[in-house]
mmCIF file of C-alpha atoms in Angstrom:
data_model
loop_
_atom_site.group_PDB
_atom_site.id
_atom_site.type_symbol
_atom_site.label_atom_id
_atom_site.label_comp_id
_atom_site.label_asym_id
_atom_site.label_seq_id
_atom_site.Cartn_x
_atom_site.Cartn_y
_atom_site.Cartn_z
ATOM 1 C CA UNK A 70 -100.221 30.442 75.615
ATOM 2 C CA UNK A 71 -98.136 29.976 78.790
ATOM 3 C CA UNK A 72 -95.170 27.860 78.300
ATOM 4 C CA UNK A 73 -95.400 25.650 81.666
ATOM 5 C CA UNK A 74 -95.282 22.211 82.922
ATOM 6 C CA UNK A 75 -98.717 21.624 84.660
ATOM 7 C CA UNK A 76 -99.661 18.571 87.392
ATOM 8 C CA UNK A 77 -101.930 16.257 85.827
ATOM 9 C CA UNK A 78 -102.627 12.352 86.742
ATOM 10 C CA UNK A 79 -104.368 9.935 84.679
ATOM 11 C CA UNK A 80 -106.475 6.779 85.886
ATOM 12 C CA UNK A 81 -104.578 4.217 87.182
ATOM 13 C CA UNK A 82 -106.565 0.469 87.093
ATOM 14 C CA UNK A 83 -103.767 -1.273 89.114
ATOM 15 C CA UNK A 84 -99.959 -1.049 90.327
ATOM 16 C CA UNK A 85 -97.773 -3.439 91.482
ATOM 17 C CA UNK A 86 -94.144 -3.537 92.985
ATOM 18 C CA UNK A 87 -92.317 -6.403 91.487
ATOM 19 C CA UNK A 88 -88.351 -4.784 92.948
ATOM 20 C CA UNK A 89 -87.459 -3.065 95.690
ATOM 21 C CA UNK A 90 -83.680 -2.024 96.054
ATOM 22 C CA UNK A 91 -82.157 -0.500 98.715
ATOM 23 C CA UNK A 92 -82.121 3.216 97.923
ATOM 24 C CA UNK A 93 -85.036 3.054 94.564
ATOM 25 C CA UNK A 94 -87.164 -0.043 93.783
ATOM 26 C CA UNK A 95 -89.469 -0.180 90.534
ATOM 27 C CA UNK A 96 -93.116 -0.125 89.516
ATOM 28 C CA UNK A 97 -95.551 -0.880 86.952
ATOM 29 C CA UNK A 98 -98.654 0.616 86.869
ATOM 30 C CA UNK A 99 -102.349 0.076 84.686
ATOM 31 C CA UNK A 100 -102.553 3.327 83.040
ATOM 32 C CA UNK A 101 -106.064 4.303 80.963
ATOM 33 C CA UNK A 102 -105.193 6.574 77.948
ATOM 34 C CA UNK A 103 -107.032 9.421 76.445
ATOM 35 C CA UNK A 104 -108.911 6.510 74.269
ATOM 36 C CA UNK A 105 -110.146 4.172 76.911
ATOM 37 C CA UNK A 106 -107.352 1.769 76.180
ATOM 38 C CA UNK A 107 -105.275 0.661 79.128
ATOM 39 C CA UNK A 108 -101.441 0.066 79.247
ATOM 40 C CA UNK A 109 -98.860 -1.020 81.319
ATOM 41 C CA UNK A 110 -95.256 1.016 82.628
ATOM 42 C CA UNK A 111 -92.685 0.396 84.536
ATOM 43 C CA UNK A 112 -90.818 3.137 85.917
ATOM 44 C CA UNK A 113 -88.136 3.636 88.474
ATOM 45 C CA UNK A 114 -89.243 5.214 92.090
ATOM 46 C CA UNK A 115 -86.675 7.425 93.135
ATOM 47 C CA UNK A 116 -86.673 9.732 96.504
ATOM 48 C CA UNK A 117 -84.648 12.956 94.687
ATOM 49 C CA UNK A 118 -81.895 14.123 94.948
ATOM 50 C CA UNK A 119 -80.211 17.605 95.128
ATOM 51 C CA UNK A 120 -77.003 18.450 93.907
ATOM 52 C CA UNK A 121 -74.606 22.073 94.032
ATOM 53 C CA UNK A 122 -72.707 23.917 91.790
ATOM 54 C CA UNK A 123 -70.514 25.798 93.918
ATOM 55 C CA UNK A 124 -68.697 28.699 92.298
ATOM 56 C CA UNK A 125 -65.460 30.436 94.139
ATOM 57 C CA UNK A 126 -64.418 33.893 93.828
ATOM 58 C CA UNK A 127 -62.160 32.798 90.664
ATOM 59 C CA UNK A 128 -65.271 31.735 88.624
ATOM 60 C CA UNK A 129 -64.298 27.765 89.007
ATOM 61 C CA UNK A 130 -66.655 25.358 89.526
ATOM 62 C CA UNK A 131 -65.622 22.772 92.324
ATOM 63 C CA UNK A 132 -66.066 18.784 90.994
ATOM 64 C CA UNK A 133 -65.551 15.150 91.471
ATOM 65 C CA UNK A 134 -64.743 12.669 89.543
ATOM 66 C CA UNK A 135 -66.605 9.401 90.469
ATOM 67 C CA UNK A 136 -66.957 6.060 89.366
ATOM 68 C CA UNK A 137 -70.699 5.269 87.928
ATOM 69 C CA UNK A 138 -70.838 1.529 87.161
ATOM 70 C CA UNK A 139 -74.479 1.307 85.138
ATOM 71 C CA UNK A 140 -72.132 3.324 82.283
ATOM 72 C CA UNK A 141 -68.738 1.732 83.426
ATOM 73 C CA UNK A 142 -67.335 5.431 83.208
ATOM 74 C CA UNK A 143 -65.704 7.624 85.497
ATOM 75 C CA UNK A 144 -67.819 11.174 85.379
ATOM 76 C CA UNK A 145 -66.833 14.356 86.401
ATOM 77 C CA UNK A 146 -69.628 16.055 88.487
ATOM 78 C CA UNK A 147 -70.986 18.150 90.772
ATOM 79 C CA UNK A 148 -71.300 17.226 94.321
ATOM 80 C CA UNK A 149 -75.018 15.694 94.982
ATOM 81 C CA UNK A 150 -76.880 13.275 96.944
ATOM 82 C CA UNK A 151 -79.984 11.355 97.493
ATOM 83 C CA UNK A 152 -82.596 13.113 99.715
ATOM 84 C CA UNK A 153 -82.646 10.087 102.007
ATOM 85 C CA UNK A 154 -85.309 11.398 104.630
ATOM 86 C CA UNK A 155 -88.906 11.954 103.278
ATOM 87 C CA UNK A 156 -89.654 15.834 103.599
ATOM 88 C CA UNK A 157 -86.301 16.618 104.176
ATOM 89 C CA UNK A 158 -85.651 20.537 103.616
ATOM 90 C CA UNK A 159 -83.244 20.429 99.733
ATOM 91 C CA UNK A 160 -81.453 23.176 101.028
ATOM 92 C CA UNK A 161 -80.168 21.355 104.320
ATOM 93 C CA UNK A 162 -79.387 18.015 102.219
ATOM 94 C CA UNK A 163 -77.285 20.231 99.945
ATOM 95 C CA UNK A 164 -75.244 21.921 102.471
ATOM 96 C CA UNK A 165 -74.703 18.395 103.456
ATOM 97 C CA UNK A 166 -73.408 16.844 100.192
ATOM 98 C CA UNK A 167 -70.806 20.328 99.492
ATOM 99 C CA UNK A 168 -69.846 19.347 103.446
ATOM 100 C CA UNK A 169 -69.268 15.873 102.857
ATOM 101 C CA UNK A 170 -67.986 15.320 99.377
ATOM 102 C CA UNK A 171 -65.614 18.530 99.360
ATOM 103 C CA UNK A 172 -65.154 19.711 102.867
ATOM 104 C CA UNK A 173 -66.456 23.194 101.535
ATOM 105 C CA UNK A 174 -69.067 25.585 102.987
ATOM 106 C CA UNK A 175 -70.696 28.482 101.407
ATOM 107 C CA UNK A 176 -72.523 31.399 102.586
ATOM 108 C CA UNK A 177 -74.741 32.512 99.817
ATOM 109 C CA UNK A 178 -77.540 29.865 98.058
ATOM 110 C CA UNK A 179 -79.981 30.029 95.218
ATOM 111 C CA UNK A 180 -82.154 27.540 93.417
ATOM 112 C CA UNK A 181 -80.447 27.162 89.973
ATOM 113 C CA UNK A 182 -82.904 25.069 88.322
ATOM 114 C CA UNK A 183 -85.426 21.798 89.186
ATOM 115 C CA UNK A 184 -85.456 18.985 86.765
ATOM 116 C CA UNK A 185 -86.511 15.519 86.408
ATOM 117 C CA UNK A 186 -84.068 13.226 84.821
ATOM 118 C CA UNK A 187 -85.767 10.900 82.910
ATOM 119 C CA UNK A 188 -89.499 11.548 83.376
ATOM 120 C CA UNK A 189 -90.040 8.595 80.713
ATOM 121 C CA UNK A 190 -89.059 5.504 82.758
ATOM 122 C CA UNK A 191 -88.150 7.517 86.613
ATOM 123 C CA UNK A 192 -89.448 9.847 89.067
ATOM 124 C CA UNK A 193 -86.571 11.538 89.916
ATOM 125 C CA UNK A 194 -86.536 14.922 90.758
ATOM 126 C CA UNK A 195 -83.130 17.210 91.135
ATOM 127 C CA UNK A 196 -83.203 20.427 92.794
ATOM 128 C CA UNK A 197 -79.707 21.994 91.479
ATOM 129 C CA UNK A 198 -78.481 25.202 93.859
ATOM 130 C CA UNK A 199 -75.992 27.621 92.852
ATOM 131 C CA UNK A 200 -73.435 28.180 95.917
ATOM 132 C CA UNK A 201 -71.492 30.729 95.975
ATOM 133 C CA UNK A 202 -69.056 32.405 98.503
ATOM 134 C CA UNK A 203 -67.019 29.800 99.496
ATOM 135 C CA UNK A 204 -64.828 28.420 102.087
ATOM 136 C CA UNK A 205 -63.217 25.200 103.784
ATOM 137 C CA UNK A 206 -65.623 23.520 106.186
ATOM 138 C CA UNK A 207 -65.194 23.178 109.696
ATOM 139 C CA UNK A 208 -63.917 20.369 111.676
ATOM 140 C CA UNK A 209 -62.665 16.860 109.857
ATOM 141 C CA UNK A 210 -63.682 15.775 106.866
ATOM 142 C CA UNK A 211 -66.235 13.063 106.561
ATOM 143 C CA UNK A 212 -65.369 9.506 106.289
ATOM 144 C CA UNK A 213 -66.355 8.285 102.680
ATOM 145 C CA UNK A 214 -66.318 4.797 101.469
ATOM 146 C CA UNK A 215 -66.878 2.556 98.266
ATOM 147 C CA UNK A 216 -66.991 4.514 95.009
ATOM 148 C CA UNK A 217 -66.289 7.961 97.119
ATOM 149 C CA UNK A 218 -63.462 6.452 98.325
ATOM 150 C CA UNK A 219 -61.812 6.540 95.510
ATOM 151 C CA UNK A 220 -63.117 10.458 94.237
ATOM 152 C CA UNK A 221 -60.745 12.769 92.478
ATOM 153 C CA UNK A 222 -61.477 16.727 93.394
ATOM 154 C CA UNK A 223 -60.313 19.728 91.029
ATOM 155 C CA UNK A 224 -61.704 23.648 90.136
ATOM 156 C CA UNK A 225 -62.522 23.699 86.881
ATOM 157 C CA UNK A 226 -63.357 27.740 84.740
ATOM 158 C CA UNK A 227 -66.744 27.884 83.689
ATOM 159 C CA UNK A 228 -65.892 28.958 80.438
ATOM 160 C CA UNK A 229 -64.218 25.490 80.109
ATOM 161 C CA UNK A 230 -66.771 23.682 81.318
ATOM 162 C CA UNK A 231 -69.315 24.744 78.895
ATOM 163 C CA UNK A 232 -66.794 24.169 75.952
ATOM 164 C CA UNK A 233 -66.188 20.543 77.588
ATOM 165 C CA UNK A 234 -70.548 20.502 77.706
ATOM 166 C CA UNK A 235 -70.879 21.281 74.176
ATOM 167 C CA UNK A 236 -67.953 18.927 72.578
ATOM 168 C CA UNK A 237 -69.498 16.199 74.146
ATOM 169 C CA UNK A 238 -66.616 15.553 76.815
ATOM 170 C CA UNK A 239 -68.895 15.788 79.871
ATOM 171 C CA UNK A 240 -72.273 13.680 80.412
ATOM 172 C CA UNK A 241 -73.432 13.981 84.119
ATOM 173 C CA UNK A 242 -76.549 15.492 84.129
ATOM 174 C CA UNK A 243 -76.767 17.702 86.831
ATOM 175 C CA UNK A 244 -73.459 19.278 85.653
ATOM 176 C CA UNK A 245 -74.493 19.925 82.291
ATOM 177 C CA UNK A 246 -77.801 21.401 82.939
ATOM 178 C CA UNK A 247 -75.992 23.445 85.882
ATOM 179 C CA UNK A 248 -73.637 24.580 83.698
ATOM 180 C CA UNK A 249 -75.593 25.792 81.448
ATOM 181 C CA UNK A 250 -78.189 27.419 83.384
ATOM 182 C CA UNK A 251 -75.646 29.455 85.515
ATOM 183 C CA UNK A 252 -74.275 31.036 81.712
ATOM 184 C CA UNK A 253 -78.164 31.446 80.656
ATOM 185 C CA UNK A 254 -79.039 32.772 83.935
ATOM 186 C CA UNK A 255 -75.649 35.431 83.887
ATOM 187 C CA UNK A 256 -76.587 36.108 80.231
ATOM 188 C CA UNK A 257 -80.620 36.740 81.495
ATOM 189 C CA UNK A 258 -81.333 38.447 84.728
ATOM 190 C CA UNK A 259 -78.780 38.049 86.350
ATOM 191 C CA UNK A 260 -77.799 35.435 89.630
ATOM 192 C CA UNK A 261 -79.451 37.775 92.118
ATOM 193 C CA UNK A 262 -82.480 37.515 90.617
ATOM 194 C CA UNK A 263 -82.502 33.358 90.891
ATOM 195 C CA UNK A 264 -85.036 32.069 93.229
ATOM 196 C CA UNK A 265 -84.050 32.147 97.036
ATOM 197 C CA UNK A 266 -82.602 28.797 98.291
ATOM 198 C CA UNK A 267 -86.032 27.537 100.596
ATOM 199 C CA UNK A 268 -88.221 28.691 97.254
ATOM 200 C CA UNK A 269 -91.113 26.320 97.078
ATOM 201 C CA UNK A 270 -90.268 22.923 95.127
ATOM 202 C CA UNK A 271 -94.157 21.034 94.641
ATOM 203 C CA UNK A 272 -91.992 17.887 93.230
ATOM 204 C CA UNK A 273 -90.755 16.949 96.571
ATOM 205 C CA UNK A 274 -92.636 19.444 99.363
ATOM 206 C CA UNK A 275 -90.642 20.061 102.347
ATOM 207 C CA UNK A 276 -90.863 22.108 104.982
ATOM 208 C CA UNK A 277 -88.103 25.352 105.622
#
């Protein structure tokens, strides 16, 4: 038995769009079951997003800290982003979110991991990278605004990370899961062996 998500759709009778919002709007669709039985769910539509954990030379993990008002917290993260263009190449929307919320470049790029967030009520897919060999970007930093404006930056040990992960003292998704993939992926393989950074990604095709 292979141990793998597979692509499967099921009848839908009829869908509907009852809110659009500016970057995600929602949708409720007809679905038949296995048993002939139809029912209805609503679910988020969501573009994707990518997001980076960048690692310098001191095995620290660059982060923000960023207001998130749906859980009225402030959340320590990794820098990430919506992929705003439909078809745009992960990789290049990445490089763009290190460049914009850090001012930080890097020269080497793997695919850490794909997930979907909450597959039970969203669409969302996340492409996490690994970045690694770091440096300050070029020219000025980009203008940010709103919650961004107000982003604190710091380079945080893995090691303390995971023990922050694991008491319960950091809840951002894509920084757990990164997290914890880079340790299972040092602890496997090995980072060399992660999937190059334009590896194929069927939840949101693009093209290299």
């Amino acid at each position: 038995m292979t141990i793998k998500d597979t692509p499967e759709a099921w009848e839908i009778r009829a869908t509907e769009t009852p809110f659009v919002g500016n970057k995600t709007s929602v949708r409720t669709d007809e679905v038949v079951m296995p048993n002939g039985s139809v029912v209805r769910r609503d679910y988020q539509v969501h573009p994707g997003s990518v997001a980076v954990l960048a690692l310098d030379a001191d095995d620290r993990v660059l982060l923000i800290k960023q207001y998130r008002h749906p859980v009225r917290q402030k959340l320590w993260e990794i820098p990430a982003g919506l992929l705003d263009v439909p078809g745009e190449n992960p990789l290049h929307a990445a490089q763009r979110e290190l460049y914009e919320e850090a001012h930080v470049k890097a020269e080497d790029w793997r695919v850490l991991t794909d997930v979907y967030t909450t597959a039970g009520g969203c669409d969302e897919a996340v492409r996490v990278f690994l970045a690694r060999d770091l440096s300050e970007a070029d020219g000025e930093r980009f203008a940010v605004e709103d919650e961004e404006a107000d982003m604190e930056h710091a380079r945080v040990p893995l090691d303390e990370l995971v023990r922050g992960v694991l008491a319960g003292d950091l809840h951002n998704n894509c920084l757990v899961v990164g997290v914890l993939a880079l340790v299972a992926a040092r602890g496997g393989d090995g980072l060399d062996a992660l999937r190059p950074a334009q590896a194929p990604w069927p939840a949101r095709p693009f093209e290299a």
